[in-house]
Amino acid sequence: MTLLHPKFNVEQPRFDQGTYWGRAKHFFITTNPLNLLATSAQLEEARELLEKYKNGEIKKISEDELWRAKQLCDSAFHPDTGEKMFLPGRMAAQVPCNMVITGCMMTFYKTVPGVVFWQWFNQSFNATVNYTNRSGDTQISFNTLATTYCAATGGALFTALGLNSMVKSLPPLVGRLVPFVACSAANCINIPMMRRLEIENGTMLETKDGEQVGLSKVAAKEGITMVTMSRIIMAMPGMVLIPIVMNKLDARGLFKRFPRANAPMQVGLCGVILTFSTPLCCAIFEQKAAIKPAKLEHELQHKINAMAKPPEMLYYNKGL
């Protein structure tokens, strides 16, 4: 058995989060759908193992065992609150859930019932993901959840149905891109509204050593902007490239000969693309985002300058 390597840190990811490829490797592990197969007992066992190691109760254990335990914990427990996340809202559920939803949105984009159902279904899933992966231990009221859900769903439907009526006389490819535009518009509504309390009250800032400094609205807005951008970029490869491919195949008469192949092919292609785009796009920005004190509110700047050793950089969880 390989004994513990000194590089293991229960509080830090396995790979360097200061580099893009380090973050990408981390998210390839975190978004692995196989993590969803872990039972509640296995998750609790993994968390207990890490707690015992952290408290010095375990001396001899392989590094691989510790990393496996941490991989399960990172995929299932919220990084700030430590609570077990709702399974469909975990990042490991992104690929299997989004491949079905996205594939069907791009398949049934022509009819009003198809647009309404799949845009509603998509926003229901997005609301679950946004709530589950909110920053810090922010409590979100039922009124906020309901308002956000209705606004995002309404925005997506208004965009999709409105654009569908406008592009009828345009080339077919334009119509195939409507779901992407609708989803992008909904993300711009859903994420900021779901995390409205962070915008109003701020998100917690910490020093590199974990010392809490205070709440910042500036950091909250910056983090929410980064999450919104990464979600739109994450959807782009599948929802832009696949319509181009499907439009070419449709022009050659493939789906006239095999009409039932349309949905399975799009869902399958979405699965392949999302397997890579999800972790690669999650890695665009650091999970623990950094911000310079000079960019913060004046009252926070005064508080930081009054510290014995004012930090040059502060950190916060931007959410996912």
XYZ file of C-alpha atoms in Angstrom:
320
model
C 0.000 0.000 0.000
C 1.286 3.459 -0.933
C 1.348 5.586 2.204
C 0.089 9.142 2.385
C 1.803 11.604 0.129
C 2.411 14.995 1.788
C 0.758 16.824 -1.130
C -2.719 15.692 -0.071
C -4.791 18.520 1.432
C -8.346 17.772 2.508
C -9.311 21.415 1.992
C -7.908 21.757 -1.533
C -8.695 20.095 -4.904
C -6.217 17.562 -6.241
C -5.119 19.738 -9.150
C -3.820 23.300 -9.159
C -6.855 25.586 -9.377
C -4.663 28.504 -10.407
C -4.310 27.054 -13.903
C -7.006 26.357 -16.472
C -5.974 22.729 -17.051
C -5.801 22.095 -13.324
C -9.394 23.302 -12.979
C -10.427 21.296 -16.070
C -9.030 18.079 -14.559
C -10.871 18.828 -11.322
C -14.198 19.289 -13.109
C -13.731 16.208 -15.302
C -13.718 14.299 -12.001
C -16.515 16.296 -10.341
C -18.874 16.139 -13.346
C -18.314 12.418 -13.923
C -21.856 10.921 -14.038
C -20.563 7.765 -12.319
C -20.426 9.814 -9.102
C -24.226 9.691 -9.062
C -24.090 5.932 -8.457
C -22.587 6.392 -4.989
C -25.091 5.486 -2.255
C -25.844 7.692 0.749
C -23.906 5.255 2.918
C -20.852 5.505 0.653
C -21.014 9.306 0.673
C -21.244 9.455 4.454
C -18.420 6.934 4.744
C -16.250 9.091 2.478
C -17.008 12.228 4.491
C -16.305 10.440 7.763
C -12.973 9.181 6.402
C -11.896 12.720 5.478
C -13.002 14.088 8.860
C -11.006 11.419 10.699
C -7.946 12.159 8.575
C -8.371 15.885 9.168
C -8.547 15.318 12.945
C -5.441 13.129 12.878
C -7.326 9.953 13.798
C -6.000 8.065 10.754
C -2.282 7.657 10.250
C -1.851 4.942 7.632
C -3.957 5.204 4.518
C -3.211 5.322 0.826
C -3.326 8.626 -0.968
C -5.590 7.088 -3.617
C -8.182 6.196 -0.965
C -8.201 9.773 0.292
C -8.561 11.224 -3.193
C -11.429 8.824 -3.984
C -13.193 9.898 -0.804
C -12.640 13.570 -1.576
C -13.866 13.081 -5.154
C -17.170 11.704 -3.850
C -17.508 14.476 -1.258
C -16.760 17.245 -3.756
C -19.388 15.867 -6.134
C -22.153 15.497 -3.547
C -21.682 18.049 -0.739
C -21.909 21.836 -1.015
C -18.413 23.381 -0.607
C -19.625 26.078 1.838
C -22.505 24.578 3.799
C -21.426 20.927 3.733
C -25.026 19.849 3.101
C -25.767 17.000 0.727
C -26.909 18.458 -2.571
C -30.136 17.407 -4.302
C -29.080 14.752 -6.809
C -30.391 16.374 -10.055
C -28.708 19.634 -9.007
C -25.234 18.134 -8.650
C -22.658 18.861 -11.323
C -22.362 15.105 -11.949
C -25.958 15.180 -13.224
C -25.264 17.925 -15.768
C -24.271 15.681 -18.691
C -26.994 12.989 -18.473
C -29.779 15.503 -17.748
C -28.694 18.200 -20.174
C -28.080 15.792 -23.036
C -31.732 14.706 -22.945
C -33.168 18.186 -22.374
C -30.967 19.944 -24.938
C -31.398 17.210 -27.535
C -35.176 17.356 -27.212
C -35.286 21.171 -27.262
C -33.428 21.111 -30.579
C -35.623 18.312 -31.940
C -39.068 19.680 -31.014
C -38.437 23.363 -31.704
C -41.029 23.815 -34.484
C -44.312 23.186 -32.658
C -45.726 25.392 -29.895
C -46.474 22.449 -27.514
C -42.932 21.105 -28.032
C -41.343 24.504 -27.373
C -43.497 25.147 -24.290
C -42.885 21.741 -22.699
C -39.133 21.519 -23.230
C -38.406 25.154 -22.373
C -40.450 24.698 -19.182
C -38.643 21.447 -18.401
C -35.257 23.074 -19.048
C -35.981 26.031 -16.768
C -37.208 23.677 -14.043
C -33.907 21.843 -14.237
C -31.901 25.099 -14.368
C -33.703 26.434 -11.293
C -32.769 23.238 -9.437
C -29.112 23.525 -10.483
C -28.882 27.247 -9.658
C -30.418 26.770 -6.212
C -28.304 23.728 -5.415
C -25.046 25.445 -6.461
C -25.739 28.876 -4.961
C -22.820 30.666 -3.345
C -22.282 30.284 0.412
C -25.101 29.430 2.798
C -27.488 31.988 1.306
C -31.102 31.141 2.143
C -33.528 31.603 -0.737
C -37.194 32.225 0.106
C -40.097 30.497 -1.604
C -41.198 33.852 -3.080
C -37.766 34.331 -4.656
C -37.804 30.783 -6.016
C -41.290 31.199 -7.489
C -40.594 34.643 -8.975
C -37.309 33.517 -10.497
C -38.804 30.340 -11.903
C -41.731 32.154 -13.520
C -39.556 34.957 -14.899
C -36.962 32.611 -16.415
C -39.581 30.285 -17.875
C -41.560 33.224 -19.239
C -38.415 34.791 -20.700
C -37.405 31.553 -22.411
C -40.894 30.974 -23.831
C -41.300 34.577 -24.978
C -37.906 34.453 -26.716
C -38.407 31.022 -28.291
C -41.984 31.535 -29.496
C -41.306 35.111 -30.595
C -38.222 34.199 -32.589
C -39.924 31.126 -34.096
C -42.632 33.349 -35.527
C -40.031 35.779 -36.892
C -37.722 33.253 -38.584
C -40.319 31.271 -40.531
C -39.262 32.904 -43.799
C -35.529 32.563 -43.043
C -33.253 29.568 -43.812
C -33.982 26.458 -41.682
C -30.659 26.736 -39.855
C -31.750 30.029 -38.270
C -34.792 28.320 -36.771
C -32.614 25.548 -35.358
C -30.577 28.149 -33.439
C -33.624 29.615 -31.664
C -33.381 27.204 -28.661
C -29.828 28.428 -27.959
C -30.902 32.074 -27.999
C -33.875 31.278 -25.738
C -31.704 29.391 -23.261
C -29.119 32.181 -23.205
C -31.827 34.752 -22.496
C -33.262 32.574 -19.726
C -29.837 32.154 -18.098
C -29.455 35.939 -17.997
C -32.733 36.060 -16.035
C -32.600 32.858 -14.001
C -29.160 33.063 -12.401
C -29.214 36.712 -11.216
C -32.781 36.389 -9.905
C -32.124 33.085 -8.145
C -29.148 34.686 -6.414
C -30.844 38.025 -5.824
C -30.096 37.980 -2.077
C -26.382 37.868 -2.847
C -26.766 40.948 -5.030
C -28.713 42.719 -2.273
C -26.645 41.604 0.734
C -23.296 40.557 -0.757
C -21.241 37.371 -0.725
C -18.716 36.517 1.975
C -15.081 37.430 1.342
C -12.202 35.544 2.940
C -8.454 35.875 3.156
C -6.214 33.145 1.770
C -6.163 31.598 5.270
C -9.955 31.462 5.454
C -10.501 34.463 7.727
C -13.860 36.068 6.939
C -13.618 39.776 6.110
C -17.174 40.789 5.221
C -19.972 40.743 2.668
C -19.441 42.370 -0.727
C -22.112 43.195 -3.318
C -19.380 43.945 -5.859
C -17.976 40.412 -5.521
C -21.481 38.920 -5.705
C -22.254 40.686 -8.994
C -18.873 39.698 -10.417
C -19.371 36.041 -9.446
C -22.897 35.883 -10.860
C -21.688 37.424 -14.132
C -18.964 34.780 -14.434
C -21.432 31.946 -13.761
C -23.893 33.302 -16.339
C -21.164 33.612 -18.961
C -19.837 30.100 -18.347
C -23.358 28.599 -18.575
C -23.977 30.274 -21.946
C -20.560 29.221 -23.264
C -21.190 25.684 -21.958
C -24.373 25.402 -24.019
C -22.872 26.934 -27.151
C -20.920 23.970 -28.634
C -23.886 21.597 -28.567
C -26.627 24.076 -29.378
C -24.740 25.714 -32.252
C -22.636 22.919 -33.789
C -25.328 20.236 -33.693
C -27.931 22.365 -35.546
C -25.352 22.921 -38.306
C -24.724 19.164 -38.574
C -28.437 18.297 -38.423
C -29.282 20.926 -41.029
C -26.746 19.379 -43.439
C -28.134 15.873 -42.838
C -31.713 17.099 -43.220
C -30.840 18.773 -46.538
C -29.599 15.397 -47.784
C -32.943 13.778 -46.931
C -31.668 11.575 -44.095
C -34.590 12.306 -41.763
C -37.158 11.773 -44.500
C -35.864 8.227 -44.813
C -35.312 7.735 -41.069
C -37.625 10.198 -39.263
C -37.232 8.449 -35.898
C -33.470 8.971 -35.937
C -33.764 12.722 -35.348
C -34.192 12.850 -31.551
C -31.837 9.955 -30.640
C -29.111 11.372 -32.861
C -29.342 14.847 -31.322
C -29.453 13.484 -27.766
C -26.441 11.272 -28.483
C -24.433 14.099 -30.045
C -25.325 16.330 -27.086
C -24.037 13.677 -24.711
C -20.692 13.464 -26.496
C -20.229 17.237 -26.663
C -21.434 17.938 -23.101
C -19.047 15.320 -21.711
C -16.240 17.681 -22.692
C -17.869 21.128 -22.774
C -19.287 20.876 -19.238
C -15.961 20.443 -17.369
C -14.016 22.610 -19.830
C -16.459 25.506 -19.442
C -16.824 25.118 -15.672
C -13.043 25.572 -15.578
C -13.032 28.947 -17.348
C -13.238 30.773 -14.011
C -11.882 29.683 -10.634
C -14.425 28.326 -8.153
C -12.775 30.375 -5.409
C -12.631 33.628 -7.322
C -10.118 36.307 -6.364
C -10.762 40.029 -6.151
C -8.500 42.958 -5.264
C -9.541 45.067 -2.250
C -9.328 48.209 -4.413
C -12.371 46.994 -6.400
C -14.550 46.582 -3.300
C -16.935 48.914 -1.507
C -15.298 51.802 0.380
C -16.404 50.568 3.810
C -14.791 47.182 3.129
C -11.614 48.861 1.914
C -11.379 50.818 5.194
C -11.933 47.619 7.180
C -9.224 45.797 5.219
C -6.737 48.670 5.546
C -7.267 48.601 9.317
C -6.168 44.945 9.520
C -2.736 44.158 10.969
C -1.640 42.664 7.648
C -3.987 43.884 4.883
C -4.305 41.122 2.239
C -3.503 41.960 -1.361
C -6.218 39.618 -2.580
C -9.508 38.318 -1.176
C -11.472 35.230 -2.186
C -15.121 34.137 -2.479
C -17.109 31.191 -3.807
C -18.624 32.346 -7.101
C -20.990 29.347 -7.338
C -21.375 27.123 -10.381
